Amino acid sequence: MDPRSVARFVEDAEHQAMAHRLYTLVFPMDEQNDRVLLGMKKRGFGRDKLNGFGGKVEANETITKGAERELTEESGLVTKSIKQCGLLLFYFEKDPVAMEVHVFLVDRYEGAAVETDEMRPQWFGIRDMPFERMWADDSHWWPYVLRGQKFVGQFWFKADQVTFTQHTLRAVDSLDFA
């Protein structure tokens, strides 16, 4: 397992034995106007879904640096303040590799959001999220973000990558598992 992974602190032995890939998911916030920036995924995994900005963490970077890089690559925004708010673990039926997704909020950034080859950005009200156009799990953990609570969640999806069959979700005091 990647030494940067923290899944071993929250998973049972069966899931700890799985291979894991590290990902980031970043949500730029406009707190003054109660908005969040989402991007319509234009290609690849999650195509045609609205989501935060993120992707794979490269071997030579920290998880936070990966989040900052992905946000800039996918939206043009440069972070000035980034905070981790959640950890999500996804297990897909018939896929031996789990996704370990570190969720971040950005409340200060430079630049203006621009469309890229991968994402088309759009602002939404933080209490009016378009969950019907997002991943099925998002509506379950987004209330933790609104309450300012850190969270850990696990979601088991069917092979269709749309339907999840079970999940666990809980508030945590800290995401520092070291």
CSV table of N, CA and C in Angstrom, one decimal:
chain,number,residue,atom,x,y,z
A,1,MET,N,0.8,-1.2,0.0
A,1,MET,CA,0.0,0.0,0.0
A,1,MET,C,0.9,1.2,0.0
A,2,ASP,N,0.4,2.2,-0.7
A,2,ASP,CA,1.2,3.5,-0.8
A,2,ASP,C,1.4,4.0,0.7
A,3,PRO,N,2.6,4.4,1.0
A,3,PRO,CA,2.8,4.9,2.4
A,3,PRO,C,2.0,6.2,2.7
A,4,ARG,N,1.5,6.9,1.7
A,4,ARG,CA,0.7,8.1,2.0
A,4,ARG,C,-0.7,7.8,2.3
A,5,SER,N,-1.1,6.5,2.1
A,5,SER,CA,-2.5,6.1,2.3
A,5,SER,C,-2.8,6.1,3.8
A,6,VAL,N,-4.0,6.5,4.1
A,6,VAL,CA,-4.5,6.5,5.5
A,6,VAL,C,-5.6,5.5,5.7
A,7,ALA,N,-5.9,4.8,4.6
A,7,ALA,CA,-7.1,3.9,4.6
A,7,ALA,C,-6.9,2.8,5.7
A,8,ARG,N,-5.7,2.4,6.0
A,8,ARG,CA,-5.5,1.4,7.1
A,8,ARG,C,-6.0,1.8,8.4
A,9,PHE,N,-6.2,3.1,8.6
A,9,PHE,CA,-6.7,3.6,9.9
A,9,PHE,C,-8.3,3.5,10.0
A,10,VAL,N,-8.9,3.3,8.9
A,10,VAL,CA,-10.4,3.3,8.9
A,10,VAL,C,-11.0,2.0,8.3
A,11,GLU,N,-10.3,1.2,7.7
A,11,GLU,CA,-10.8,0.0,7.0
A,11,GLU,C,-10.6,-1.2,7.8
A,12,ASP,N,-11.5,-2.2,7.5
A,12,ASP,CA,-11.3,-3.5,8.1
A,12,ASP,C,-10.2,-4.3,7.4
A,13,ALA,N,-9.8,-5.4,7.9
A,13,ALA,CA,-8.6,-6.2,7.3
A,13,ALA,C,-8.9,-6.5,5.9
A,14,GLU,N,-10.1,-6.9,5.5
A,14,GLU,CA,-10.4,-7.3,4.1
A,14,GLU,C,-10.1,-6.2,3.2
A,15,HIS,N,-10.6,-5.0,3.5
A,15,HIS,CA,-10.4,-3.9,2.6
A,15,HIS,C,-9.0,-3.3,2.7
A,16,GLN,N,-8.3,-3.4,3.8
A,16,GLN,CA,-6.9,-3.0,3.9
A,16,GLN,C,-6.0,-3.8,2.9
A,17,ALA,N,-6.4,-5.0,2.7
A,17,ALA,CA,-5.6,-5.9,1.8
A,17,ALA,C,-5.7,-5.6,0.3
A,18,MET,N,-6.7,-4.8,0.0
A,18,MET,CA,-6.9,-4.3,-1.4
A,18,MET,C,-5.8,-3.3,-1.8
A,19,ALA,N,-5.5,-3.3,-3.1
A,19,ALA,CA,-4.7,-2.2,-3.6
A,19,ALA,C,-5.6,-0.9,-3.6
A,20,HIS,N,-4.9,0.2,-3.3
A,20,HIS,CA,-5.6,1.5,-3.3
A,20,HIS,C,-4.9,2.5,-4.2
A,21,ARG,N,-5.7,3.4,-4.8
A,21,ARG,CA,-5.1,4.5,-5.6
A,21,ARG,C,-5.6,5.8,-4.8
A,22,LEU,N,-4.7,6.7,-4.7
A,22,LEU,CA,-4.9,8.0,-4.1
A,22,LEU,C,-5.4,9.0,-5.0
A,23,TYR,N,-6.5,9.7,-4.6
A,23,TYR,CA,-7.1,10.7,-5.4
A,23,TYR,C,-7.4,11.9,-4.5
A,24,THR,N,-7.7,13.1,-5.2
A,24,THR,CA,-8.1,14.3,-4.5
A,24,THR,C,-9.4,14.8,-5.1
A,25,LEU,N,-10.1,15.5,-4.3
A,25,LEU,CA,-11.4,16.1,-4.7
A,25,LEU,C,-11.4,17.5,-4.0
A,26,VAL,N,-11.5,18.5,-4.8
A,26,VAL,CA,-11.3,19.9,-4.3
A,26,VAL,C,-12.6,20.7,-4.7
A,27,PHE,N,-13.1,21.4,-3.7
A,27,PHE,CA,-14.3,22.3,-3.8
A,27,PHE,C,-13.9,23.7,-3.5
A,28,PRO,N,-13.7,24.6,-4.5
A,28,PRO,CA,-13.5,26.0,-4.3
A,28,PRO,C,-14.8,26.6,-3.8
A,29,MET,N,-14.7,27.4,-2.7
A,29,MET,CA,-15.9,28.0,-2.0
A,29,MET,C,-15.9,29.5,-2.2
A,30,ASP,N,-17.0,30.1,-2.4
A,30,ASP,CA,-17.2,31.5,-2.4
A,30,ASP,C,-18.1,31.8,-1.2
A,31,GLU,N,-17.5,31.9,0.0
A,31,GLU,CA,-18.3,32.0,1.2
A,31,GLU,C,-19.1,33.3,1.2
A,32,GLN,N,-18.6,34.3,0.7
A,32,GLN,CA,-19.4,35.6,0.7
A,32,GLN,C,-20.7,35.5,0.0
A,33,ASN,N,-20.8,34.7,-1.0
A,33,ASN,CA,-22.0,34.5,-1.8
A,33,ASN,C,-22.6,33.1,-1.6
A,34,ASP,N,-22.1,32.3,-0.7
A,34,ASP,CA,-22.7,31.0,-0.4
A,34,ASP,C,-22.7,30.1,-1.7
A,35,ARG,N,-21.5,30.1,-2.4
A,35,ARG,CA,-21.4,29.3,-3.6
A,35,ARG,C,-20.3,28.3,-3.6
A,36,VAL,N,-20.4,27.3,-4.4
A,36,VAL,CA,-19.3,26.3,-4.6
A,36,VAL,C,-19.1,26.2,-6.1
A,37,LEU,N,-17.9,26.0,-6.5
A,37,LEU,CA,-17.5,25.8,-7.9
A,37,LEU,C,-17.5,24.3,-8.1
A,38,LEU,N,-18.3,23.9,-9.1
A,38,LEU,CA,-18.3,22.5,-9.5
A,38,LEU,C,-17.8,22.5,-11.0
A,39,GLY,N,-17.4,21.3,-11.5
A,39,GLY,CA,-17.0,21.2,-12.9
A,39,GLY,C,-17.8,20.1,-13.5
A,40,MET,N,-18.3,20.3,-14.7
A,40,MET,CA,-18.9,19.2,-15.5
A,40,MET,C,-17.7,18.5,-16.2
A,41,LYS,N,-17.6,17.2,-15.8
A,41,LYS,CA,-16.5,16.4,-16.3
A,41,LYS,C,-16.8,16.1,-17.8
A,42,LYS,N,-15.8,16.4,-18.7
A,42,LYS,CA,-16.0,16.3,-20.1
A,42,LYS,C,-15.5,15.0,-20.7
A,43,ARG,N,-14.6,14.3,-19.9
A,43,ARG,CA,-14.1,13.0,-20.5
A,43,ARG,C,-13.6,12.1,-19.4
A,44,GLY,N,-13.4,10.9,-19.7
A,44,GLY,CA,-12.9,9.9,-18.7
A,44,GLY,C,-13.8,9.5,-17.6
A,45,PHE,N,-13.3,9.0,-16.5
A,45,PHE,CA,-14.1,8.5,-15.4
A,45,PHE,C,-15.0,9.7,-14.8
A,46,GLY,N,-16.2,9.4,-14.7
A,46,GLY,CA,-17.2,10.4,-14.2
A,46,GLY,C,-17.7,11.4,-15.3
A,47,ARG,N,-17.5,11.1,-16.6
A,47,ARG,CA,-17.9,11.9,-17.7
A,47,ARG,C,-19.4,12.3,-17.5
A,48,ASP,N,-19.7,13.5,-17.8
A,48,ASP,CA,-21.1,14.1,-17.8
A,48,ASP,C,-21.6,14.2,-16.4
A,49,LYS,N,-20.8,14.1,-15.4
A,49,LYS,CA,-21.2,14.4,-14.0
A,49,LYS,C,-20.6,15.7,-13.5
A,50,LEU,N,-21.3,16.4,-12.7
A,50,LEU,CA,-20.8,17.5,-12.0
A,50,LEU,C,-20.0,17.0,-10.7
A,51,ASN,N,-18.9,17.6,-10.5
A,51,ASN,CA,-18.1,17.2,-9.3
A,51,ASN,C,-17.1,18.3,-8.9
A,52,GLY,N,-16.4,18.1,-7.8
A,52,GLY,CA,-15.3,19.0,-7.5
A,52,GLY,C,-14.2,18.7,-8.5
A,53,PHE,N,-13.1,19.3,-8.3
A,53,PHE,CA,-11.9,19.2,-9.2
A,53,PHE,C,-10.9,18.3,-8.5
A,54,GLY,N,-10.3,17.4,-9.2
A,54,GLY,CA,-9.3,16.6,-8.6
A,54,GLY,C,-8.9,15.4,-9.5
A,55,GLY,N,-8.1,14.5,-9.0
A,55,GLY,CA,-7.6,13.4,-9.7
A,55,GLY,C,-6.6,12.6,-9.0
A,56,LYS,N,-5.8,11.9,-9.7
A,56,LYS,CA,-4.8,11.0,-9.1
A,56,LYS,C,-3.7,11.9,-8.5
A,57,VAL,N,-3.2,11.4,-7.4
A,57,VAL,CA,-2.0,12.0,-6.7
A,57,VAL,C,-0.8,11.3,-7.4
A,58,GLU,N,0.1,12.1,-7.8
A,58,GLU,CA,1.4,11.6,-8.5
A,58,GLU,C,2.3,11.1,-7.4
A,59,ALA,N,3.2,10.2,-7.8
A,59,ALA,CA,4.1,9.5,-6.9
A,59,ALA,C,5.1,10.5,-6.2
A,60,ASN,N,5.4,11.6,-6.8
A,60,ASN,CA,6.4,12.5,-6.3
A,60,ASN,C,5.8,13.7,-5.5
A,61,GLU,N,4.5,13.6,-5.1
A,61,GLU,CA,3.9,14.8,-4.5
A,61,GLU,C,3.1,14.3,-3.2
A,62,THR,N,2.9,15.3,-2.3
A,62,THR,CA,2.0,15.0,-1.2
A,62,THR,C,0.6,15.0,-1.7
A,63,ILE,N,-0.3,14.5,-0.9
A,63,ILE,CA,-1.8,14.6,-1.2
A,63,ILE,C,-2.2,16.0,-1.4
A,64,THR,N,-1.9,16.9,-0.5
A,64,THR,CA,-2.3,18.3,-0.6
A,64,THR,C,-1.7,18.9,-1.8
A,65,LYS,N,-0.5,18.7,-2.2
A,65,LYS,CA,0.1,19.2,-3.4
A,65,LYS,C,-0.6,18.7,-4.6
A,66,GLY,N,-1.0,17.4,-4.6
A,66,GLY,CA,-1.8,16.9,-5.7
A,66,GLY,C,-3.1,17.6,-5.8
A,67,ALA,N,-3.8,17.9,-4.7
A,67,ALA,CA,-5.0,18.6,-4.8
A,67,ALA,C,-4.8,20.0,-5.4
A,68,GLU,N,-3.8,20.7,-5.0
A,68,GLU,CA,-3.5,22.0,-5.5
A,68,GLU,C,-3.3,22.0,-7.0
A,69,ARG,N,-2.4,21.0,-7.4
A,69,ARG,CA,-2.1,20.8,-8.8
A,69,ARG,C,-3.3,20.5,-9.7
A,70,GLU,N,-4.1,19.6,-9.2
A,70,GLU,CA,-5.3,19.2,-10.0
A,70,GLU,C,-6.3,20.4,-10.1
A,71,LEU,N,-6.5,21.2,-9.0
A,71,LEU,CA,-7.4,22.3,-9.1
A,71,LEU,C,-6.9,23.3,-10.2
A,72,THR,N,-5.6,23.6,-10.2
A,72,THR,CA,-5.1,24.5,-11.2
A,72,THR,C,-5.2,23.9,-12.6
A,73,GLU,N,-4.9,22.7,-12.8
A,73,GLU,CA,-5.0,22.1,-14.1
A,73,GLU,C,-6.4,22.0,-14.6
A,74,GLU,N,-7.4,21.8,-13.8
A,74,GLU,CA,-8.7,21.6,-14.2
A,74,GLU,C,-9.6,22.8,-14.2
A,75,SER,N,-9.2,23.9,-13.5
A,75,SER,CA,-10.0,25.1,-13.4
A,75,SER,C,-9.3,26.4,-13.6
A,76,GLY,N,-7.9,26.4,-13.6
A,76,GLY,CA,-7.2,27.6,-13.7
A,76,GLY,C,-7.0,28.3,-12.4
A,77,LEU,N,-7.7,27.9,-11.3
A,77,LEU,CA,-7.5,28.6,-10.0
A,77,LEU,C,-6.3,28.1,-9.3
A,78,VAL,N,-5.6,29.0,-8.5
A,78,VAL,CA,-4.5,28.7,-7.7
A,78,VAL,C,-4.8,28.9,-6.3
A,79,THR,N,-4.6,27.9,-5.5
A,79,THR,CA,-5.0,27.9,-4.1
A,79,THR,C,-4.2,28.8,-3.3
A,80,LYS,N,-4.8,29.5,-2.3
A,80,LYS,CA,-4.1,30.3,-1.3
A,80,LYS,C,-4.4,29.8,0.1
A,81,SER,N,-5.4,29.0,0.2
A,81,SER,CA,-5.8,28.4,1.5
A,81,SER,C,-6.6,27.1,1.2
A,82,ILE,N,-6.0,25.9,1.6
A,82,ILE,CA,-6.7,24.7,1.3
A,82,ILE,C,-6.8,23.9,2.6
A,83,LYS,N,-7.9,23.3,2.9
A,83,LYS,CA,-8.1,22.5,4.1
A,83,LYS,C,-8.8,21.2,3.8
A,84,GLN,N,-8.2,20.1,4.3
A,84,GLN,CA,-8.9,18.8,4.1
A,84,GLN,C,-10.1,18.7,5.0
A,85,CYS,N,-11.2,18.3,4.4
A,85,CYS,CA,-12.5,18.1,5.2
A,85,CYS,C,-13.0,16.7,5.3
A,86,GLY,N,-12.5,15.8,4.4
A,86,GLY,CA,-13.0,14.5,4.4
A,86,GLY,C,-12.1,13.5,3.7
A,87,LEU,N,-12.5,12.2,4.0
A,87,LEU,CA,-11.8,11.1,3.4
A,87,LEU,C,-12.9,10.1,2.9
A,88,LEU,N,-12.9,9.8,1.7
A,88,LEU,CA,-13.9,8.8,1.1
A,88,LEU,C,-13.2,7.7,0.5
A,89,LEU,N,-13.7,6.5,0.8
A,89,LEU,CA,-13.2,5.2,0.2
A,89,LEU,C,-14.3,4.6,-0.6
A,90,PHE,N,-13.9,4.3,-1.9
A,90,PHE,CA,-14.9,3.7,-2.8
A,90,PHE,C,-14.4,2.4,-3.2
A,91,TYR,N,-15.4,1.4,-3.2
A,91,TYR,CA,-15.1,0.1,-3.7
A,91,TYR,C,-16.1,-0.2,-4.8
A,92,PHE,N,-15.6,-0.6,-5.9
A,92,PHE,CA,-16.5,-0.9,-7.1
A,92,PHE,C,-16.5,-2.4,-7.3
A,93,GLU,N,-17.7,-3.0,-7.4
A,93,GLU,CA,-17.9,-4.4,-7.7
A,93,GLU,C,-17.0,-4.8,-8.9
A,94,LYS,N,-16.3,-5.9,-8.8
A,94,LYS,CA,-15.4,-6.5,-9.8
A,94,LYS,C,-14.2,-5.6,-10.1
A,95,ASP,N,-13.9,-4.7,-9.2
A,95,ASP,CA,-12.6,-3.9,-9.3
A,95,ASP,C,-11.8,-4.2,-8.1
A,96,PRO,N,-10.6,-4.7,-8.3
A,96,PRO,CA,-9.8,-5.1,-7.1
A,96,PRO,C,-9.0,-3.9,-6.5
A,97,VAL,N,-9.2,-2.7,-7.1
A,97,VAL,CA,-8.5,-1.5,-6.6
A,97,VAL,C,-9.5,-0.5,-5.9
A,98,ALA,N,-9.3,-0.2,-4.7
A,98,ALA,CA,-10.1,0.8,-4.0
A,98,ALA,C,-9.6,2.2,-4.3
A,99,MET,N,-10.6,3.2,-4.4
A,99,MET,CA,-10.3,4.6,-4.5
A,99,MET,C,-10.3,5.2,-3.2
A,100,GLU,N,-9.1,5.8,-2.8
A,100,GLU,CA,-9.0,6.6,-1.6
A,100,GLU,C,-9.0,8.1,-2.0
A,101,VAL,N,-10.1,8.8,-1.6
A,101,VAL,CA,-10.3,10.1,-2.1
A,101,VAL,C,-10.2,11.1,-0.9
A,102,HIS,N,-9.3,12.0,-1.0
A,102,HIS,CA,-9.1,13.0,0.0
A,102,HIS,C,-9.8,14.3,-0.4
A,103,VAL,N,-10.8,14.7,0.4
A,103,VAL,CA,-11.7,15.8,0.0
A,103,VAL,C,-11.2,17.1,0.7
A,104,PHE,N,-11.1,18.2,-0.1
A,104,PHE,CA,-10.6,19.5,0.3
A,104,PHE,C,-11.5,20.6,0.0
A,105,LEU,N,-11.5,21.7,0.8
A,105,LEU,CA,-12.2,22.9,0.6
A,105,LEU,C,-11.1,24.0,0.4
A,106,VAL,N,-11.4,24.9,-0.6
A,106,VAL,CA,-10.5,26.0,-0.8
A,106,VAL,C,-11.3,27.3,-0.7
A,107,ASP,N,-11.0,28.1,0.3
A,107,ASP,CA,-11.7,29.4,0.5
A,107,ASP,C,-11.0,30.6,0.0
A,108,ARG,N,-9.8,30.5,-0.3
A,108,ARG,CA,-9.0,31.6,-0.9
A,108,ARG,C,-8.2,31.1,-2.1
A,109,TYR,N,-8.3,31.8,-3.2
A,109,TYR,CA,-7.6,31.4,-4.4
A,109,TYR,C,-7.4,32.6,-5.3
A,110,GLU,N,-6.5,32.4,-6.3
A,110,GLU,CA,-6.2,33.5,-7.2
A,110,GLU,C,-6.7,33.0,-8.6
A,111,GLY,N,-7.0,34.0,-9.4
A,111,GLY,CA,-7.4,33.7,-10.8
A,111,GLY,C,-8.9,33.6,-10.9
A,112,ALA,N,-9.3,33.3,-12.2
A,112,ALA,CA,-10.7,33.1,-12.5
A,112,ALA,C,-10.9,31.7,-13.0
A,113,ALA,N,-12.0,31.1,-12.7
A,113,ALA,CA,-12.2,29.7,-13.2
A,113,ALA,C,-12.4,29.8,-14.8
A,114,VAL,N,-11.7,28.8,-15.4
A,114,VAL,CA,-11.8,28.7,-16.9
A,114,VAL,C,-12.1,27.3,-17.3
A,115,GLU,N,-12.8,27.1,-18.4
A,115,GLU,CA,-13.0,25.8,-19.0
A,115,GLU,C,-11.7,25.2,-19.5
A,116,THR,N,-11.5,24.0,-19.2
A,116,THR,CA,-10.3,23.2,-19.7
A,116,THR,C,-10.8,22.1,-20.5
A,117,ASP,N,-9.8,21.3,-21.0
A,117,ASP,CA,-10.1,20.1,-21.8
A,117,ASP,C,-10.9,19.1,-21.0
A,118,GLU,N,-10.8,19.1,-19.7
A,118,GLU,CA,-11.4,18.1,-18.8
A,118,GLU,C,-12.6,18.6,-18.1
A,119,MET,N,-12.7,19.9,-17.8
A,119,MET,CA,-13.8,20.3,-16.9
A,119,MET,C,-14.4,21.7,-17.4
A,120,ARG,N,-15.7,21.8,-17.2
A,120,ARG,CA,-16.4,23.1,-17.5
A,120,ARG,C,-17.0,23.6,-16.2
A,121,PRO,N,-16.4,24.6,-15.6
A,121,PRO,CA,-16.8,25.1,-14.3
A,121,PRO,C,-18.1,25.9,-14.2
A,122,GLN,N,-18.8,25.7,-13.1
A,122,GLN,CA,-20.0,26.5,-12.9
A,122,GLN,C,-20.3,26.6,-11.4
A,123,TRP,N,-20.7,27.8,-11.0
A,123,TRP,CA,-21.0,28.1,-9.6
A,123,TRP,C,-22.4,27.6,-9.3
A,124,PHE,N,-22.6,27.1,-8.0
A,124,PHE,CA,-23.8,26.6,-7.5
A,124,PHE,C,-24.0,27.1,-6.1
A,125,GLY,N,-25.2,27.3,-5.7
A,125,GLY,CA,-25.5,27.6,-4.3
A,125,GLY,C,-25.1,26.4,-3.4
A,126,ILE,N,-24.4,26.7,-2.3
A,126,ILE,CA,-24.0,25.5,-1.4
A,126,ILE,C,-25.2,24.7,-0.9
A,127,ARG,N,-26.4,25.3,-0.8
A,127,ARG,CA,-27.5,24.6,-0.3
A,127,ARG,C,-28.5,24.2,-1.4
A,128,ASP,N,-28.0,24.4,-2.7
A,128,ASP,CA,-28.8,24.1,-3.8
A,128,ASP,C,-28.0,23.2,-4.8
A,129,MET,N,-27.4,22.2,-4.3
A,129,MET,CA,-26.5,21.4,-5.1
A,129,MET,C,-27.3,20.6,-6.1
A,130,PRO,N,-26.8,20.4,-7.3
A,130,PRO,CA,-27.5,19.7,-8.3
A,130,PRO,C,-27.2,18.2,-8.2
A,131,PHE,N,-27.6,17.6,-7.1
A,131,PHE,CA,-27.2,16.2,-6.7
A,131,PHE,C,-27.6,15.2,-7.8
A,132,GLU,N,-28.7,15.5,-8.5
A,132,GLU,CA,-29.2,14.6,-9.6
A,132,GLU,C,-28.2,14.5,-10.7
A,133,ARG,N,-27.3,15.4,-10.8
A,133,ARG,CA,-26.2,15.4,-11.9
A,133,ARG,C,-24.8,15.1,-11.3
A,134,MET,N,-24.8,14.6,-10.1
A,134,MET,CA,-23.5,14.3,-9.4
A,134,MET,C,-23.5,12.8,-9.1
A,135,TRP,N,-22.4,12.4,-8.5
A,135,TRP,CA,-22.2,11.0,-8.0
A,135,TRP,C,-23.3,10.8,-6.9
A,136,ALA,N,-23.8,9.5,-6.8
A,136,ALA,CA,-24.8,9.2,-5.9
A,136,ALA,C,-24.5,9.4,-4.4
A,137,ASP,N,-23.2,9.3,-4.1
A,137,ASP,CA,-22.8,9.4,-2.7
A,137,ASP,C,-22.8,10.9,-2.2
A,138,ASP,N,-22.7,11.9,-3.1
A,138,ASP,CA,-22.4,13.2,-2.8
A,138,ASP,C,-23.5,13.8,-1.8
A,139,SER,N,-24.7,13.5,-2.0
A,139,SER,CA,-25.8,14.0,-1.2
A,139,SER,C,-25.7,13.5,0.2
A,140,HIS,N,-25.0,12.4,0.4
A,140,HIS,CA,-24.9,11.8,1.8
A,140,HIS,C,-23.8,12.5,2.6
A,141,TRP,N,-22.7,12.9,2.0
A,141,TRP,CA,-21.6,13.5,2.8
A,141,TRP,C,-21.6,15.1,2.7
A,142,TRP,N,-22.3,15.7,1.7
A,142,TRP,CA,-22.2,17.1,1.6
A,142,TRP,C,-22.8,17.8,2.9
A,143,PRO,N,-23.8,17.3,3.5
A,143,PRO,CA,-24.3,18.0,4.8
A,143,PRO,C,-23.2,18.1,5.8
A,144,TYR,N,-22.2,17.2,5.9
A,144,TYR,CA,-21.1,17.3,6.8
A,144,TYR,C,-20.3,18.6,6.4
A,145,VAL,N,-20.1,18.8,5.1
A,145,VAL,CA,-19.4,20.0,4.7
A,145,VAL,C,-20.1,21.3,5.2
A,146,LEU,N,-21.4,21.3,5.0
A,146,LEU,CA,-22.2,22.5,5.4
A,146,LEU,C,-22.2,22.7,6.9
A,147,ARG,N,-22.1,21.7,7.7
A,147,ARG,CA,-22.0,21.8,9.1
A,147,ARG,C,-20.5,22.1,9.6
A,148,GLY,N,-19.6,22.1,8.7
A,148,GLY,CA,-18.2,22.3,9.1
A,148,GLY,C,-17.6,21.1,9.8
A,149,GLN,N,-18.1,19.9,9.6
A,149,GLN,CA,-17.6,18.7,10.2
A,149,GLN,C,-16.7,17.9,9.3
A,150,LYS,N,-15.6,17.4,9.8
A,150,LYS,CA,-14.8,16.5,9.1
A,150,LYS,C,-15.5,15.2,9.1
A,151,PHE,N,-15.2,14.4,8.0
A,151,PHE,CA,-15.9,13.1,7.9
A,151,PHE,C,-15.1,12.0,7.2
A,152,VAL,N,-15.5,10.8,7.5
A,152,VAL,CA,-14.9,9.6,6.8
A,152,VAL,C,-16.1,8.8,6.3
A,153,GLY,N,-16.0,8.4,5.0
A,153,GLY,CA,-17.1,7.6,4.5
A,153,GLY,C,-16.5,6.5,3.6
A,154,GLN,N,-17.3,5.4,3.5
A,154,GLN,CA,-17.0,4.3,2.7
A,154,GLN,C,-18.3,4.0,1.9
A,155,PHE,N,-18.1,3.8,0.6
A,155,PHE,CA,-19.2,3.5,-0.3
A,155,PHE,C,-18.9,2.3,-1.2
A,156,TRP,N,-19.8,1.4,-1.3
A,156,TRP,CA,-19.7,0.2,-2.1
A,156,TRP,C,-20.6,0.4,-3.3
A,157,PHE,N,-20.0,0.5,-4.5
A,157,PHE,CA,-20.8,0.7,-5.7
A,157,PHE,C,-20.9,-0.6,-6.5
A,158,LYS,N,-22.0,-0.7,-7.3
A,158,LYS,CA,-22.1,-1.8,-8.2
A,158,LYS,C,-21.2,-1.5,-9.4
A,159,ALA,N,-21.0,-2.5,-10.2
A,159,ALA,CA,-20.1,-2.4,-11.4
A,159,ALA,C,-20.6,-1.3,-12.3
A,160,ASP,N,-21.9,-0.9,-12.3
A,160,ASP,CA,-22.3,0.2,-13.1
A,160,ASP,C,-21.8,1.6,-12.8
A,161,GLN,N,-21.1,1.7,-11.6
A,161,GLN,CA,-20.5,2.9,-11.1
A,161,GLN,C,-21.5,4.0,-10.8
A,162,VAL,N,-22.8,3.6,-10.7
A,162,VAL,CA,-23.9,4.6,-10.5
A,162,VAL,C,-24.6,4.3,-9.1
A,163,THR,N,-24.9,3.0,-8.9
A,163,THR,CA,-25.6,2.6,-7.7
A,163,THR,C,-24.7,2.1,-6.6
A,164,PHE,N,-24.9,2.6,-5.4
A,164,PHE,CA,-24.2,2.0,-4.3
A,164,PHE,C,-25.1,1.2,-3.5
A,165,THR,N,-24.6,0.1,-2.9
A,165,THR,CA,-25.3,-0.9,-2.2
A,165,THR,C,-25.3,-0.7,-0.7
A,166,GLN,N,-24.2,-0.1,-0.2
A,166,GLN,CA,-24.1,0.2,1.2
A,166,GLN,C,-23.1,1.3,1.4
A,167,HIS,N,-23.1,1.8,2.6
A,167,HIS,CA,-22.2,2.9,2.9
A,167,HIS,C,-22.1,3.0,4.4
A,168,THR,N,-20.9,3.6,4.9
A,168,THR,CA,-20.8,4.0,6.2
A,168,THR,C,-20.3,5.5,6.1
A,169,LEU,N,-20.7,6.3,7.1
A,169,LEU,CA,-20.3,7.7,7.1
A,169,LEU,C,-20.4,8.2,8.5
A,170,ARG,N,-19.3,8.9,8.9
A,170,ARG,CA,-19.3,9.4,10.3
A,170,ARG,C,-18.4,10.6,10.4
A,171,ALA,N,-18.8,11.5,11.4
A,171,ALA,CA,-18.0,12.6,11.7
A,171,ALA,C,-16.8,12.2,12.4
A,172,VAL,N,-15.7,12.9,12.2
A,172,VAL,CA,-14.4,12.7,13.0
A,172,VAL,C,-13.9,14.0,13.5
A,173,ASP,N,-13.1,13.9,14.5
A,173,ASP,CA,-12.5,15.2,15.1
A,173,ASP,C,-11.3,15.6,14.2
A,174,SER,N,-10.6,14.6,13.6
A,174,SER,CA,-9.4,15.0,12.9
A,174,SER,C,-9.2,14.0,11.8
A,175,LEU,N,-8.5,14.5,10.7
A,175,LEU,CA,-8.2,13.7,9.6
A,175,LEU,C,-6.7,13.4,9.6
A,176,ASP,N,-6.0,13.7,10.7
A,176,ASP,CA,-4.6,13.5,10.9
A,176,ASP,C,-4.5,12.1,11.6
A,177,PHE,N,-4.2,11.1,10.8
A,177,PHE,CA,-4.2,9.7,11.3
A,177,PHE,C,-2.8,9.2,11.7
A,178,ALA,N,-1.8,10.0,11.5
A,178,ALA,CA,-0.4,9.6,11.8
A,178,ALA,C,-0.2,9.4,13.3
